[in-house]
Tab-separated table of C-alpha atoms and ligand atoms in Angstrom:
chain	number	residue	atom	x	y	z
A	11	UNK	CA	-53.012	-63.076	-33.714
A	12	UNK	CA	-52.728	-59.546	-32.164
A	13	UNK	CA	-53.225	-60.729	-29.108
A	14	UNK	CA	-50.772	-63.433	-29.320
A	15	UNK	CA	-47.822	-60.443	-30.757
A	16	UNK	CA	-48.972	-58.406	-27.495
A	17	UNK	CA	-48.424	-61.552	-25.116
A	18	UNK	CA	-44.949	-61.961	-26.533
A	19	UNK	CA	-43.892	-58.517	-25.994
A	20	UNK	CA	-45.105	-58.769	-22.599
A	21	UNK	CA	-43.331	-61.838	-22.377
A	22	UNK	CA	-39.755	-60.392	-23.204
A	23	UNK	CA	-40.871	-56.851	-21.048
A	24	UNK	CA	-40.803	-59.088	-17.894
A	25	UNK	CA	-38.112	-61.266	-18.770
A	26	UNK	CA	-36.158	-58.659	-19.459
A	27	UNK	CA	-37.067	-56.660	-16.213
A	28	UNK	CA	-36.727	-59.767	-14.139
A	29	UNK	CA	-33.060	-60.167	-15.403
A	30	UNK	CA	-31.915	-56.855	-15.096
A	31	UNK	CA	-33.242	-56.755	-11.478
A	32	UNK	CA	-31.303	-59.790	-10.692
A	33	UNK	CA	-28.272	-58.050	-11.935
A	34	UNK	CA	-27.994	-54.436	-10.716
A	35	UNK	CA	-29.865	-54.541	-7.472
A	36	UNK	CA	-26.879	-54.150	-5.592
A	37	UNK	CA	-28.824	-55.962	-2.529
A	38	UNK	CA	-29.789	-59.086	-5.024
A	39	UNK	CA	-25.891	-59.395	-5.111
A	40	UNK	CA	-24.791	-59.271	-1.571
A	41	UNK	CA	-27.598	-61.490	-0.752
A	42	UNK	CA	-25.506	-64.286	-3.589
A	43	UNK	CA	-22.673	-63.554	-1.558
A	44	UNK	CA	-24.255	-64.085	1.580
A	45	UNK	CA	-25.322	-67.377	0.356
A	46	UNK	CA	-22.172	-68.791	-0.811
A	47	UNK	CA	-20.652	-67.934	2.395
A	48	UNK	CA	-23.155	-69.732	4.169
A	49	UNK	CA	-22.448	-72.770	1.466
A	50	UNK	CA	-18.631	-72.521	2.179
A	51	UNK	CA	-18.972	-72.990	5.907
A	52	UNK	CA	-21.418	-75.642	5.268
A	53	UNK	CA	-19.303	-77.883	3.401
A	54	UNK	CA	-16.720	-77.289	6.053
A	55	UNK	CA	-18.467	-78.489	9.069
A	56	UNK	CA	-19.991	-80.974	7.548
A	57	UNK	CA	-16.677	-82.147	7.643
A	58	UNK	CA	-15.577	-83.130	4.223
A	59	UNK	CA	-12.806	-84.711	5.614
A	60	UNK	CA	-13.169	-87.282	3.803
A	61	UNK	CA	-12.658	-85.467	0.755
A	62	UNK	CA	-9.753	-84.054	2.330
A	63	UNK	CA	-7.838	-87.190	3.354
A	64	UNK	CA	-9.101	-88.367	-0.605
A	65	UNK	CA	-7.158	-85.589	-1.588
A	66	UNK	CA	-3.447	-85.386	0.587
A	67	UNK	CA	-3.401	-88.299	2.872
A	68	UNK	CA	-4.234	-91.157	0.290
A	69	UNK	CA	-0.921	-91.253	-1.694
A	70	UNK	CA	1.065	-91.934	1.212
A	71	UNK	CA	-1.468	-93.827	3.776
A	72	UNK	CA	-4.287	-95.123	1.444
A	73	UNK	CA	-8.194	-95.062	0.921
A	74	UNK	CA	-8.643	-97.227	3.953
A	75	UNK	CA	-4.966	-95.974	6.056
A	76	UNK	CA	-3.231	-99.346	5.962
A	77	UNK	CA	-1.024	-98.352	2.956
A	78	UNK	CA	1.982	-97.361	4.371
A	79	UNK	CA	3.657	-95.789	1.687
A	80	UNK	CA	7.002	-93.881	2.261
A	81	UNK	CA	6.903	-95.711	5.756
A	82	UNK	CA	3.074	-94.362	6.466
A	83	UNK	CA	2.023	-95.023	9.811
A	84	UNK	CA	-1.395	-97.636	9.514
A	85	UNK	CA	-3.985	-95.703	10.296
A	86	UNK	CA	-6.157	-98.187	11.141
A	87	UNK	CA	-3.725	-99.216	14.132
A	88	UNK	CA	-3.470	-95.416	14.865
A	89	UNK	CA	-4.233	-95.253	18.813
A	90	UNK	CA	-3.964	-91.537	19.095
A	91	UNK	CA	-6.615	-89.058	20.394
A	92	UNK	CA	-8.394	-86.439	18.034
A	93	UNK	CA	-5.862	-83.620	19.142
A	94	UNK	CA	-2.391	-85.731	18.602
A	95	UNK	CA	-3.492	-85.925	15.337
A	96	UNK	CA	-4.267	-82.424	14.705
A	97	UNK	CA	-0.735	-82.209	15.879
A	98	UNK	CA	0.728	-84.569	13.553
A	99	UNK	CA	-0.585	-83.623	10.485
A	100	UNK	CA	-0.271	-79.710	11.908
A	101	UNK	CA	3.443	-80.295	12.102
A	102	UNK	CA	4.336	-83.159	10.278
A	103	UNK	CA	6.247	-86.053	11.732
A	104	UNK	CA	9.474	-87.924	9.975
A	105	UNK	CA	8.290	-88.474	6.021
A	106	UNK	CA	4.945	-86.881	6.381
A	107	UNK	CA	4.327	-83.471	5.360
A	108	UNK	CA	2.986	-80.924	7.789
A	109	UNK	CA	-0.149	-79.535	6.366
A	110	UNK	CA	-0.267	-76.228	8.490
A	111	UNK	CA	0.118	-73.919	5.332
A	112	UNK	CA	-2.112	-76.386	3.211
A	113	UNK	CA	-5.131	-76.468	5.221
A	114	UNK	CA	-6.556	-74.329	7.931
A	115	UNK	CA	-7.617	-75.668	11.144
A	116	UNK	CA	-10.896	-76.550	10.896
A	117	UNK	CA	-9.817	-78.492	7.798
A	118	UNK	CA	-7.116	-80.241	9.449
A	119	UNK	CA	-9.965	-81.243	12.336
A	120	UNK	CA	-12.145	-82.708	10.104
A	121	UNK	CA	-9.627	-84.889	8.181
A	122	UNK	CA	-8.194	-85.804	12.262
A	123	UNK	CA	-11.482	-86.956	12.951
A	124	UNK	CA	-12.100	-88.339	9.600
A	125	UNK	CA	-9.129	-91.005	10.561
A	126	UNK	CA	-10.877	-91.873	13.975
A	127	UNK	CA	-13.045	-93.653	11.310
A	128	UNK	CA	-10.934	-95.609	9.333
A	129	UNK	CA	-9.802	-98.074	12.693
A	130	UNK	CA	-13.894	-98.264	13.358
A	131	UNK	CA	-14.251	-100.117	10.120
B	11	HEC	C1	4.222	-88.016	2.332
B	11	HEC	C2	3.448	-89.128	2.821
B	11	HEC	C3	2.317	-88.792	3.792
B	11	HEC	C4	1.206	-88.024	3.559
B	11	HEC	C5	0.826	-87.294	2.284
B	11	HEC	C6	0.423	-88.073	4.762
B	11	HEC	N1	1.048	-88.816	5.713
B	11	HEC	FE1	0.380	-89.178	7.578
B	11	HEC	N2	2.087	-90.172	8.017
B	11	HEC	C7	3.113	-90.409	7.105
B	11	HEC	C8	4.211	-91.091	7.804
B	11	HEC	C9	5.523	-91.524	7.172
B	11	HEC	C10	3.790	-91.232	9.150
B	11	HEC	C11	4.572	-91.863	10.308
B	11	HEC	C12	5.486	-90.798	10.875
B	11	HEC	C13	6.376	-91.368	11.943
B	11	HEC	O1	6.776	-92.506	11.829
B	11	HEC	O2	6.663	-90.632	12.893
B	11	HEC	C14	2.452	-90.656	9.240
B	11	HEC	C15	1.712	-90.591	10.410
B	11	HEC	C16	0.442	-90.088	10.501
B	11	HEC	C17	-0.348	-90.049	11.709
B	11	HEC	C18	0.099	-90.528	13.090
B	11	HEC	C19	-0.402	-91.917	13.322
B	11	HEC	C20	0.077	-92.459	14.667
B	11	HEC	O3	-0.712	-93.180	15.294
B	11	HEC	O4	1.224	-92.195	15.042
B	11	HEC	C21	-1.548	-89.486	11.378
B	11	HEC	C22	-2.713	-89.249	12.308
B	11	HEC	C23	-1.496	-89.166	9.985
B	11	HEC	N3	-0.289	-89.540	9.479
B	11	HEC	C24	-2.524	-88.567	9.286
B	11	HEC	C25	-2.397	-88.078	7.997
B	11	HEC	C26	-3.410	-87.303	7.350
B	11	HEC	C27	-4.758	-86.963	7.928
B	11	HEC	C28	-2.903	-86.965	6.135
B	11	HEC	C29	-3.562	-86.067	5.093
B	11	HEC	C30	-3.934	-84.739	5.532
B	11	HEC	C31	-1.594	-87.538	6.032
B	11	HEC	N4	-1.319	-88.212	7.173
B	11	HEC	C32	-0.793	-87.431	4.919
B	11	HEC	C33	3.134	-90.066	5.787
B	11	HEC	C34	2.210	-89.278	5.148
């Protein structure tokens, strides 16, 4: 029974150190930091583009671009290159928004290239 008291209280000492450790060791936080960075950029260039387009291009062109809502071009028909794209949706054109202040460039790339795929399928 003694022994059993003196494994709990051993129990709670290292639980206890373990946590604190994780907390003030001012190099356990960067490191977290580090990490999410490294997660951040990851999700970008894996280009969640699709995500994107989910998220600002399907109320006016669609899930698969053939919508055409407030006069949306079809993407599917769409014969420009990657970087007229980037242009368009940089700057806009006629009813469509430009997205310059909404996403940043490497954004707007992915969702441009994301589009490429929609007259593949
Ligand atoms: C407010 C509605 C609206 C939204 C939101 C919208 N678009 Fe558009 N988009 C349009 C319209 C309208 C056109 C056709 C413009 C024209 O006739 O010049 C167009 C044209 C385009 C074109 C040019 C196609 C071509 O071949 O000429 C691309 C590429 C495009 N959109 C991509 C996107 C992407 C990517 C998004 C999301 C980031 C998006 N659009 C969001 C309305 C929209």
């Amino acid at each position: 029974m003694k022994q059993v008291f003196f494994f709990a209280i051993i129990a709670a000492l290292v639980w206890a150190c373990g946590n604190s450790s994780g907390t003030d060791a001012a190099s356990g936080s960067n490191a977290g930091q580090d990490r999410n960075g490294a997660e951040t950029v990851a999700v970008v260039e894996k280009a969640d583009g699709e995500a994107l387009y989910k998220t600002y291009c399907v109320t006016c062109h669609g899930l698969y671009g053939d919508m055409g809502a407030s006069g949306a071009y079809n993407l599917q028909e769409s014969k420009l290159s990657l970087e007229e794209r980037i242009a368009v949706i940089t700057n806009g054109r006629k009813a469509m928004t430009a997205f310059e202040s909404l996403l940043d460039k490497k954004e707007i790339k992915a969702v441009a290239k994301y589009t490429m795929k929609l007259s593949e399928e």
